[in-house]
Coordinates of C-alpha atoms in Angstrom, one line a residue:
M27 CA 1.2 -17.8 17.4
S28 CA 5.0 -16.5 17.4
R29 CA 5.6 -12.9 15.8
F30 CA 8.0 -12.4 13.0
L31 CA 11.0 -11.1 14.4
G32 CA 12.0 -7.3 14.1
C33 CA 14.4 -6.1 11.4
G34 CA 15.4 -3.7 13.3
C35 CA 16.0 -0.9 10.9
P36 CA 16.6 2.1 12.7
Q37 CA 13.9 4.5 13.4
R38 CA 15.5 8.2 12.4
P39 CA 14.9 10.0 9.3
L40 CA 15.7 8.3 6.0
Y41 CA 19.0 10.8 5.1
E42 CA 20.6 8.8 8.3
V43 CA 19.3 5.4 7.5
E44 CA 21.0 3.0 4.9
P45 CA 18.7 0.5 3.5
C46 CA 17.6 -2.4 5.6
V47 CA 20.5 -4.7 5.8
W48 CA 18.4 -8.0 6.1
A49 CA 17.3 -7.2 2.5
G50 CA 20.7 -7.2 1.2
R51 CA 21.5 -3.7 0.5
S52 CA 24.7 -1.5 1.3
N53 CA 26.7 0.5 -1.4
G54 CA 25.4 1.6 -4.7
W55 CA 21.5 3.0 -3.2
E56 CA 20.1 6.6 -2.8
A57 CA 17.2 7.7 -1.5
V58 CA 14.1 8.6 -3.4
P59 CA 12.8 11.7 -1.4
E60 CA 9.7 12.2 -3.7
L61 CA 8.7 8.6 -2.5
T62 CA 9.7 8.9 1.0
D63 CA 7.9 10.6 3.9
E64 CA 7.9 10.5 7.9
F65 CA 4.6 12.2 8.2
R66 CA 6.5 14.8 10.5
A67 CA 4.6 17.6 9.5
N68 CA 1.3 19.1 10.8
S69 CA -0.7 18.1 7.3
L70 CA -0.5 16.0 4.5
D71 CA 2.2 16.8 2.1
L72 CA 0.2 17.6 -1.1
R73 CA 3.2 17.9 -3.3
K74 CA 4.0 14.3 -2.7
W75 CA 0.0 12.7 -2.1
F76 CA -3.1 12.3 -3.4
P77 CA -5.6 12.1 -0.4
Y78 CA -7.3 10.0 -2.7
S79 CA -7.0 7.0 -5.4
P80 CA -6.8 8.3 -9.2
F81 CA -7.5 5.0 -10.1
S82 CA -10.7 4.0 -8.2
F83 CA -13.8 5.3 -6.1
G84 CA -12.7 2.3 -3.8
T85 CA -14.4 -1.0 -3.7
K86 CA -18.0 -0.9 -2.9
P87 CA -19.7 0.0 -0.5
G88 CA -16.9 2.1 0.9
L89 CA -15.9 5.5 -1.2
F90 CA -12.8 6.7 -0.9
V91 CA -12.9 10.6 0.9
P92 CA -10.0 12.8 0.8
S93 CA -11.6 14.0 4.3
N94 CA -10.8 10.3 6.0
V95 CA -6.9 11.1 5.2
S96 CA -4.9 13.0 7.8
V97 CA -1.5 13.5 9.4
S98 CA -1.3 14.2 13.4
D99 CA 1.4 12.7 15.7
Q100 CA 4.1 11.9 13.0
K101 CA 1.6 9.0 11.1
A102 CA -0.8 9.2 8.4
W103 CA -4.3 8.2 9.3
L104 CA -6.7 6.3 7.1
T105 CA -10.1 6.9 8.9
P106 CA -13.6 4.9 8.0
K107 CA -16.9 6.3 8.8
R108 CA -20.1 4.8 8.8
E109 CA -22.6 7.8 7.1
M110 CA -25.0 8.5 5.0
L111 CA -23.5 9.9 1.4
P112 CA -24.5 12.4 -1.0
D113 CA -27.2 12.1 -3.4
D114 CA -24.3 12.7 -6.1
A115 CA -22.0 9.9 -5.3
P116 CA -21.3 6.8 -7.4
G117 CA -23.7 4.4 -7.8
G118 CA -22.9 1.2 -5.7
Y119 CA -21.6 3.2 -2.7
E120 CA -23.5 3.7 0.4
G121 CA -23.1 3.5 4.3
W122 CA -19.4 3.5 4.1
T123 CA -16.3 6.2 3.6
T124 CA -12.9 5.0 3.8
G125 CA -9.2 6.2 2.5
A126 CA -6.8 6.3 0.1
L127 CA -3.4 7.9 -0.1
V128 CA -1.5 7.4 -3.4
S129 CA 2.1 9.1 -4.5
Q130 CA 2.1 11.5 -6.9
Y131 CA 5.1 10.0 -8.6
K132 CA 5.7 6.8 -10.0
Q133 CA 9.4 4.8 -9.7
L134 CA 10.2 1.8 -11.9
Y135 CA 12.1 -0.6 -9.6
G136 CA 13.9 0.1 -6.5
Y137 CA 12.8 -0.9 -2.8
F138 CA 10.2 0.7 -1.2
E139 CA 9.0 -0.2 2.7
C140 CA 6.3 1.2 5.2
S141 CA 5.7 0.5 8.7
F142 CA 2.0 0.8 9.8
K143 CA -0.9 -0.8 12.0
A144 CA -3.7 -2.1 10.2
S145 CA -7.3 -1.3 11.4
D146 CA -8.8 -3.8 14.0
T147 CA -11.8 -4.2 11.8
A148 CA -12.9 -6.2 8.9
L149 CA -11.7 -3.6 6.7
A150 CA -8.7 -4.3 4.4
S151 CA -5.6 -2.5 5.2
R152 CA -3.8 -2.9 2.1
F153 CA 0.1 -1.6 0.8
M154 CA 0.3 -1.9 -2.7
L155 CA 2.2 -0.7 -5.7
V156 CA -0.1 0.6 -8.6
G157 CA -0.1 2.0 -12.3
K158 CA -0.8 1.5 -15.6
R159 CA 0.6 0.6 -19.1
K160 CA -1.4 1.9 -22.2
K161 CA -4.5 2.6 -20.3
K162 CA -4.3 -0.9 -18.6
R163 CA -4.3 -1.3 -14.8
M164 CA -1.1 -3.0 -13.2
S165 CA -0.8 -3.4 -9.5
V166 CA 1.0 -5.6 -7.2
D167 CA -0.7 -5.9 -3.7
V168 CA 2.2 -6.3 -1.5
F169 CA 0.5 -6.4 2.1
S170 CA -3.5 -6.7 2.6
Y171 CA -4.6 -7.6 6.0
S172 CA -7.9 -7.5 7.6
A173 CA -9.1 -8.2 11.2
H174 CA -12.4 -10.4 10.3
E175 CA -13.3 -12.6 13.1
E176 CA -12.6 -15.9 11.3
N177 CA -9.2 -14.4 10.1
K178 CA -7.6 -12.5 12.6
E179 CA -4.2 -13.8 12.4
L180 CA -4.1 -14.1 8.5
V181 CA -2.1 -11.7 6.1
F182 CA -3.9 -12.1 2.7
M183 CA -1.9 -10.9 -0.6
D184 CA -2.8 -11.3 -4.1
A185 CA 0.0 -10.1 -7.0
L186 CA -2.4 -8.9 -10.0
F187 CA -1.4 -7.5 -13.4
A188 CA -3.4 -6.7 -16.4
T189 CA -1.8 -5.4 -19.3
K190 CA -0.5 -5.6 -22.9
D191 CA 2.6 -8.0 -23.8
E192 CA 5.3 -7.1 -26.1
D193 CA 3.6 -8.3 -28.8
G194 CA 0.3 -6.4 -28.1
K195 CA -1.4 -9.6 -26.9
A196 CA -3.6 -9.0 -24.0
V197 CA -2.4 -10.5 -20.7
E198 CA -3.8 -11.1 -17.1
A199 CA -1.7 -12.8 -14.4
K200 CA -3.0 -13.7 -10.9
H201 CA -0.6 -15.2 -8.6
P202 CA -2.1 -17.7 -6.3
L203 CA -3.5 -16.0 -2.6
K204 CA -0.8 -16.1 0.2
K205 CA -1.9 -16.5 3.5
I206 CA 0.4 -15.9 6.7
I207 CA 0.6 -16.2 10.3
L208 CA 1.3 -13.0 12.2
D209 CA 0.5 -10.9 15.4
M210 CA -1.8 -8.0 14.3
P211 CA -3.0 -5.5 14.6
D212 CA -1.7 -5.1 18.0
H213 CA 1.9 -4.1 16.5
P214 CA 3.0 -2.0 13.7
V215 CA 4.1 -3.9 10.7
T216 CA 7.3 -3.2 8.4
V217 CA 6.9 -4.2 5.0
G218 CA 9.5 -4.0 2.2
I219 CA 9.4 -5.2 -1.7
D220 CA 12.7 -5.3 -3.6
W221 CA 11.3 -4.5 -7.1
T222 CA 14.1 -5.7 -9.9
P223 CA 13.9 -6.6 -13.5
D224 CA 14.3 -10.2 -12.5
H225 CA 12.1 -10.5 -9.4
L226 CA 9.3 -8.9 -6.8
K227 CA 10.8 -10.0 -2.9
T228 CA 8.6 -9.0 -0.4
Y229 CA 9.6 -9.0 3.1
V230 CA 7.8 -8.6 6.5
D231 CA 9.4 -7.7 9.7
G232 CA 13.3 -8.9 8.1
H233 CA 11.4 -12.6 6.6
V234 CA 11.2 -12.9 2.8
I235 CA 7.7 -14.1 2.6
R236 CA 7.3 -14.0 -1.1
N237 CA 9.5 -14.2 -4.0
L238 CA 8.0 -13.7 -7.5
E239 CA 9.8 -13.9 -10.9
N240 CA 9.1 -10.2 -12.7
K241 CA 7.6 -11.5 -16.1
Y242 CA 5.3 -8.6 -16.1
W243 CA 5.9 -5.8 -14.2
H244 CA 8.4 -3.4 -16.4
S245 CA 6.7 0.0 -15.8
P246 CA 6.6 2.7 -13.5
M247 CA 4.2 2.3 -10.5
Q248 CA 3.4 4.6 -7.7
I249 CA 2.7 3.7 -3.9
G250 CA -0.9 3.4 -2.3
F251 CA -2.3 2.6 0.4
F252 CA -5.7 1.7 1.0
L253 CA -8.5 1.0 3.4
E254 CA -11.1 -0.6 1.6
T255 CA -14.5 -2.5 2.4
I256 CA -14.0 -6.2 1.1
P257 CA -17.2 -7.3 1.9
D258 CA -17.7 -10.6 -0.4
R259 CA -14.4 -11.7 1.7
F260 CA -14.2 -10.2 4.7
G261 CA -17.7 -8.6 5.5
V262 CA -17.8 -5.0 6.4
P263 CA -17.4 -3.8 10.1
N264 CA -20.3 -3.9 13.2
E265 CA -20.4 -1.5 15.3
N266 CA -18.3 -3.4 18.4
Q267 CA -15.3 -3.5 15.7
L268 CA -15.6 0.5 15.1
K269 CA -15.5 1.0 18.5
R270 CA -12.1 -0.3 18.4
R271 CA -8.9 1.2 16.5
A272 CA -10.4 1.4 13.3
A273 CA -8.3 3.7 11.4
M274 CA -4.7 2.6 9.3
E275 CA -1.8 4.4 11.0
I276 CA 0.9 4.9 8.8
Y277 CA 4.1 5.6 10.6
Y278 CA 6.8 6.1 7.5
V279 CA 7.5 5.3 3.4
R280 CA 10.9 5.3 2.5
T281 CA 12.2 4.2 -0.9
W282 CA 15.7 3.6 -2.5
Q283 CA 16.6 3.6 -5.9
R284 CA 19.9 1.8 -7.2
T285 CA 22.0 4.4 -8.4
S286 CA 21.8 3.4 -11.9
S287 CA 18.0 3.1 -11.9
V288 CA 15.8 5.2 -14.1
R289 CA 14.7 8.3 -12.1
Q290 CA 11.4 8.9 -11.0
E291 CA 8.3 10.9 -12.5
R292 CA 5.5 12.6 -11.4
I293 CA 2.2 12.2 -12.7
S294 CA -0.8 14.4 -12.8
S295 CA -4.2 13.0 -11.2
L296 CA -5.4 13.3 -14.8
D297 CA -3.2 10.7 -15.2
G298 CA -6.0 8.1 -13.6
E299 CA -8.4 6.0 -15.0
L300 CA -11.7 7.1 -13.4

């Protein structure tokens, strides 16, 4: 099995770096500091991030818990725990707590890039764009990975959307599940998505692995990282897996927008759909 080639993007602060040349960017772009973080502080920047999901409690049985989200060693960590939940926990959640990290700002179009190590367990490590339009959820599953023993070298991605079209008619679109082979989770992976009015193009370590026509995604979305239990697809971690590196480690998030793009806007946790 061969590892994808590295993209060669400099590991320097955002303001010293142009967007990666392999993604076709040079002039005409500007950084979006509200949606960028190198995680170099000693704690999570709560001006930029929610340490939970405004949209979901998590995929059962794993409950998103803010205390499982932390920043140290110049990384953000989403750490799972095998633990009892309090009596007032939402129904159906039991035995597991996990983590979610969602931006407080949303953006319409741009280039979004992150570098992270996935959890070396059956939990799913996910990088997504998430949002809603007219109270309807919409999302793009940019990159999802689980170290489930039967699928350890496969990366799974869905592109999901639910909203109303311009005529007010309810539509749902689900693009086919895509699988790629990648040597994970021993190495960090660099993932980027170029979101324009015309396409959503996903890069993994410099390779285009998906290019979707943009028929539906025309409302601002937030950046989201999720460490989730998805038992119907991957099962749940066993004790041996939990002795391995169980956390999802996020090295950086960097966002650029074309200079003519709509500016980002901040949201409130009350905008979610819990």
